[in-house]
């Protein structure tokens, strides 16, 4: 099985120029299966599976040299990851930001997860150079424009995001691009109706304990549909999007995929 995996990886590397040097391609043909076998990204664990003909210390040195000396074209990595997804199916994008401390280094990362059904992969990401600050509309738009150079945006069936991902410029951009989206909204935001009525999420949650939806509402000066439901912990699930309001809560649950991904990156 491992030999088959190595052969397939070499074939893919020859078709996608993630690295150009032949010896580096040969290394990746060994290294990727070693990552799978060790179930770890820690060098000393992966080194045990890299090449059984040499000492583990030598494998460690080879791994360290690769990361120290090689510039990886991450656009080609994304192209490679795209081959793992269904070719003719609509894809789902989850976008989120997370931060954590790795030693003395503070990591603030904006990530796009792409998936279909129950399968999803961390597809593209940017390191934000603002310590622990939130992303802005420009960060998000730039990131998705890079994604759309690799994936035809016509293939994107849904974009899901949490409460940080609001703002007129961002919401309008998604709508203008013809993208279907569903985002959670802070409960402090007001809901503007076509008749001029202004509603509060808190009032609606009290009036409709089982949840309710409204069509043709304006959030951050962008029109769409709203879903409101009180949660057991006292918070309010306040969703906004241009998808069918009857299914907006069901679609938003897909955002849990990226939370699991972040948990895996940080602790598992």
Coordinates of C-alpha atoms in Angstrom, one line a residue:
X1 CA 0.0 0.0 0.0
X2 CA 2.8 2.4 0.9
X3 CA 4.6 1.7 -2.3
X4 CA 1.4 2.4 -4.3
X5 CA 1.0 5.7 -2.4
X6 CA 4.6 6.7 -3.1
X7 CA 4.1 6.0 -6.8
X8 CA 0.9 8.0 -6.9
X9 CA 2.5 10.9 -5.1
X10 CA 5.4 11.0 -7.5
X11 CA 3.0 11.0 -10.5
X12 CA 1.1 13.9 -9.0
X13 CA 4.3 15.8 -8.2
X14 CA 5.5 15.4 -11.8
X15 CA 2.2 16.9 -13.0
X16 CA 2.1 19.8 -10.4
X17 CA 5.3 21.8 -9.9
X18 CA 5.1 22.1 -6.1
X19 CA 8.9 21.7 -6.1
X20 CA 11.0 21.7 -9.3
X21 CA 14.1 19.8 -8.3
X22 CA 13.9 16.1 -9.0
X23 CA 15.6 15.1 -5.7
X24 CA 13.1 17.2 -3.8
X25 CA 10.2 15.4 -5.6
X26 CA 11.8 12.1 -4.6
X27 CA 12.0 13.3 -1.0
X28 CA 8.3 14.3 -1.0
X29 CA 7.4 10.9 -2.4
X30 CA 8.9 9.4 0.8
X31 CA 7.9 12.2 3.2
X32 CA 4.1 12.4 2.5
X33 CA 3.6 8.6 3.2
X34 CA 5.7 9.0 6.3
X35 CA 3.4 11.7 7.5
X36 CA 0.5 9.4 7.0
X37 CA 2.1 6.5 8.7
X38 CA 3.3 8.5 11.7
X39 CA 0.0 10.4 12.1
X40 CA 2.1 13.3 13.1
X41 CA 3.9 16.4 11.7
X42 CA 6.6 16.3 14.4
X43 CA 10.0 15.7 12.7
X44 CA 11.3 13.1 15.1
X45 CA 8.1 10.9 14.8
X46 CA 7.9 11.2 11.0
X47 CA 11.7 10.5 10.6
X48 CA 11.1 6.9 11.9
X49 CA 9.0 6.2 8.8
X50 CA 10.9 8.2 6.1
X51 CA 13.7 5.8 5.0
X52 CA 14.3 2.5 6.9
X53 CA 17.7 2.1 5.2
X54 CA 19.3 5.0 7.2
X55 CA 19.4 6.1 10.8
X56 CA 16.5 8.1 12.2
X57 CA 18.9 11.0 12.9
X58 CA 19.8 11.2 9.2
X59 CA 16.1 11.3 8.3
X60 CA 15.6 14.1 10.8
X61 CA 18.4 16.1 9.2
X62 CA 16.9 15.5 5.7
X63 CA 13.5 16.8 6.8
X64 CA 15.0 19.8 8.5
X65 CA 17.1 20.6 5.4
X66 CA 14.0 20.4 3.2
X67 CA 12.1 23.0 5.2
X68 CA 15.1 25.2 5.5
X69 CA 16.2 25.2 1.9
X70 CA 13.0 24.7 -0.2
X71 CA 10.5 27.3 -1.3
X72 CA 7.1 25.6 -1.8
X73 CA 4.7 27.0 -4.4
X74 CA 1.5 26.9 -2.3
X75 CA -0.7 27.7 -5.3
X76 CA 0.4 24.3 -6.7
X77 CA -0.3 22.8 -3.3
X78 CA -3.9 24.1 -3.5
X79 CA -4.2 22.7 -7.0
X80 CA -3.0 19.4 -5.7
X81 CA -5.6 19.5 -2.8
X82 CA -8.3 20.3 -5.3
X83 CA -7.7 16.9 -6.9
X84 CA -9.0 15.3 -3.7
X85 CA -12.4 17.0 -4.1
X86 CA -15.2 15.8 -6.4
X87 CA -14.6 17.2 -9.9
X88 CA -18.2 17.9 -10.9
X89 CA -19.9 18.7 -7.6
X90 CA -20.7 22.0 -6.0
X91 CA -18.2 22.9 -3.2
X92 CA -18.7 24.6 0.1
X93 CA -16.4 27.3 1.6
X94 CA -16.0 27.9 5.3
X95 CA -13.9 31.0 6.1
X96 CA -12.7 31.8 9.6
X97 CA -9.9 33.2 11.7
X98 CA -8.1 31.8 14.7
X99 CA -5.1 32.6 16.8
X100 CA -2.9 30.8 19.2
X101 CA 0.6 31.1 20.7
X102 CA 3.3 28.7 19.4
X103 CA 6.1 29.2 21.9
X104 CA 6.8 32.9 21.7
X105 CA 5.3 33.3 18.3
X106 CA 1.7 34.5 18.0
X107 CA -0.1 33.0 15.1
X108 CA -3.1 34.8 13.6
X109 CA -4.4 32.9 10.6
X110 CA -7.2 33.5 8.2
X111 CA -8.2 30.2 6.6
X112 CA -10.5 28.9 3.9
X113 CA -11.8 25.4 4.2
X114 CA -13.2 23.8 1.0
X115 CA -15.5 20.8 1.2
X116 CA -18.3 18.7 -0.2
X117 CA -20.6 16.6 1.9
X118 CA -18.8 15.3 5.0
X119 CA -15.3 15.8 3.4
X120 CA -13.4 19.1 3.7
X121 CA -9.8 20.2 3.5
X122 CA -7.9 23.3 4.7
X123 CA -7.4 24.8 1.2
X124 CA -5.8 28.2 1.4
X125 CA -4.8 30.6 4.2
X126 CA -3.0 33.8 5.0
X127 CA -1.1 34.9 8.1
X128 CA -2.5 38.2 9.3
X129 CA 0.2 40.7 10.3
X130 CA -1.9 42.4 13.0
X131 CA -1.0 40.4 16.2
X132 CA -4.4 39.2 17.5
X133 CA -6.6 41.7 15.5
X134 CA -9.7 40.7 13.5
X135 CA -9.6 40.3 9.7
X136 CA -11.1 43.1 7.6
X137 CA -13.1 43.1 4.4
X138 CA -10.0 43.6 2.3
X139 CA -8.3 40.6 3.9
X140 CA -11.2 38.3 3.2
X141 CA -11.8 39.5 -0.4
X142 CA -8.1 39.2 -1.2
X143 CA -8.0 35.6 0.2
X144 CA -11.1 34.5 -1.7
X145 CA -9.9 36.1 -5.0
X146 CA -6.8 33.9 -4.7
X147 CA -9.0 30.9 -4.1
X148 CA -11.0 31.7 -7.2
X149 CA -7.9 31.7 -9.3
X150 CA -7.7 28.0 -8.6
X151 CA -11.4 27.1 -8.2
X152 CA -14.0 28.5 -10.6
X153 CA -16.3 30.5 -8.4
X154 CA -19.3 29.0 -10.3
X155 CA -18.4 25.7 -8.5
X156 CA -19.0 27.4 -5.1
X157 CA -22.4 26.5 -3.8
X158 CA -22.2 28.2 -0.3
X159 CA -19.9 30.4 1.8
X160 CA -20.4 30.1 5.6
X161 CA -18.8 32.4 8.2
X162 CA -19.1 33.4 11.8
X163 CA -19.8 36.8 13.5
X164 CA -16.5 38.4 12.7
X165 CA -17.3 38.2 9.0
X166 CA -19.7 41.1 8.6
X167 CA -19.5 44.6 7.2
X168 CA -21.0 46.3 4.1
X169 CA -18.1 46.0 1.8
X170 CA -17.6 42.2 2.5
X171 CA -21.3 41.3 2.3
X172 CA -21.9 43.4 -0.9
X173 CA -18.9 41.9 -2.6
X174 CA -20.1 38.4 -2.0
X175 CA -23.6 39.3 -3.3
X176 CA -22.1 41.1 -6.3
X177 CA -20.0 38.1 -7.2
X178 CA -23.2 36.0 -7.3
X179 CA -22.1 33.9 -4.3
X180 CA -24.6 32.2 -2.0
X181 CA -23.6 33.0 1.6
X182 CA -24.7 32.5 5.2
X183 CA -23.1 34.4 8.1
X184 CA -23.8 34.8 11.7
X185 CA -24.5 38.3 12.9
X186 CA -23.8 39.9 16.3
X187 CA -27.1 40.4 18.1
X188 CA -26.5 44.1 18.4
X189 CA -27.1 44.6 14.7
X190 CA -30.5 46.1 13.7
X191 CA -32.8 44.5 11.1
X192 CA -34.2 47.0 8.5
X193 CA -37.4 46.0 6.7
X194 CA -38.5 47.2 3.3
X195 CA -41.4 49.2 5.0
X196 CA -38.9 51.2 7.0
X197 CA -39.5 49.2 10.2
X198 CA -36.4 48.6 12.3
X199 CA -36.3 45.4 14.4
X200 CA -34.0 44.1 17.2
X201 CA -32.8 40.5 17.2
X202 CA -33.4 40.3 21.0
X203 CA -37.0 41.3 20.6
X204 CA -37.6 38.8 17.9
X205 CA -36.0 36.0 19.9
X206 CA -38.4 36.7 22.8
X207 CA -41.4 36.7 20.5
X208 CA -40.5 33.5 18.7
X209 CA -38.9 31.0 21.1
X210 CA -38.8 28.3 18.4
X211 CA -37.2 30.6 15.9
X212 CA -38.4 32.6 12.9
X213 CA -37.2 33.9 9.6
X214 CA -37.7 37.1 7.7
X215 CA -37.2 37.8 4.0
X216 CA -35.9 40.9 2.2
X217 CA -34.2 42.5 5.2
X218 CA -31.2 44.8 5.3
X219 CA -28.1 44.1 7.4
X220 CA -25.1 46.5 7.0
X221 CA -27.0 48.1 4.1
X222 CA -27.1 44.8 2.2
X223 CA -30.4 43.0 1.5
X224 CA -30.9 39.4 2.3
X225 CA -32.8 37.0 4.5
X226 CA -32.7 36.7 8.3
X227 CA -33.1 33.8 10.8
X228 CA -33.4 34.3 14.5
X229 CA -33.6 31.8 17.3
X230 CA -32.8 32.0 21.1
X231 CA -30.2 29.5 22.3
X232 CA -30.3 27.6 25.6
X233 CA -27.3 29.5 26.9
X234 CA -29.1 32.8 26.6
X235 CA -27.3 33.8 23.4
X236 CA -29.1 34.4 20.1
X237 CA -28.5 32.6 16.8
X238 CA -28.8 35.5 14.4
X239 CA -28.1 34.5 10.8
X240 CA -28.1 36.5 7.5
X241 CA -27.7 35.4 4.0
X242 CA -29.1 35.3 0.4
X243 CA -29.9 31.6 0.6
X244 CA -33.3 30.1 1.3
X245 CA -34.3 31.3 4.8
X246 CA -36.1 28.0 5.5
X247 CA -32.7 26.2 5.3
X248 CA -30.3 28.9 6.5
X249 CA -29.9 27.4 10.0
X250 CA -29.2 23.9 8.5
X251 CA -26.6 25.4 6.2
X252 CA -24.9 27.3 8.9
X253 CA -24.2 24.1 10.8
X254 CA -21.6 23.3 8.1
X255 CA -19.4 26.0 9.8
X256 CA -18.6 23.4 12.5
X257 CA -16.2 21.8 10.0
X258 CA -13.7 24.6 10.4
X259 CA -13.9 24.6 14.2
X260 CA -12.9 20.9 14.1
X261 CA -10.1 21.7 11.7
X262 CA -8.7 24.4 14.1
X263 CA -9.0 22.0 17.1
X264 CA -7.0 19.5 15.1
X265 CA -4.3 22.0 14.2
X266 CA -3.9 23.3 17.8
X267 CA -4.2 20.2 19.9
X268 CA -4.4 16.9 18.1

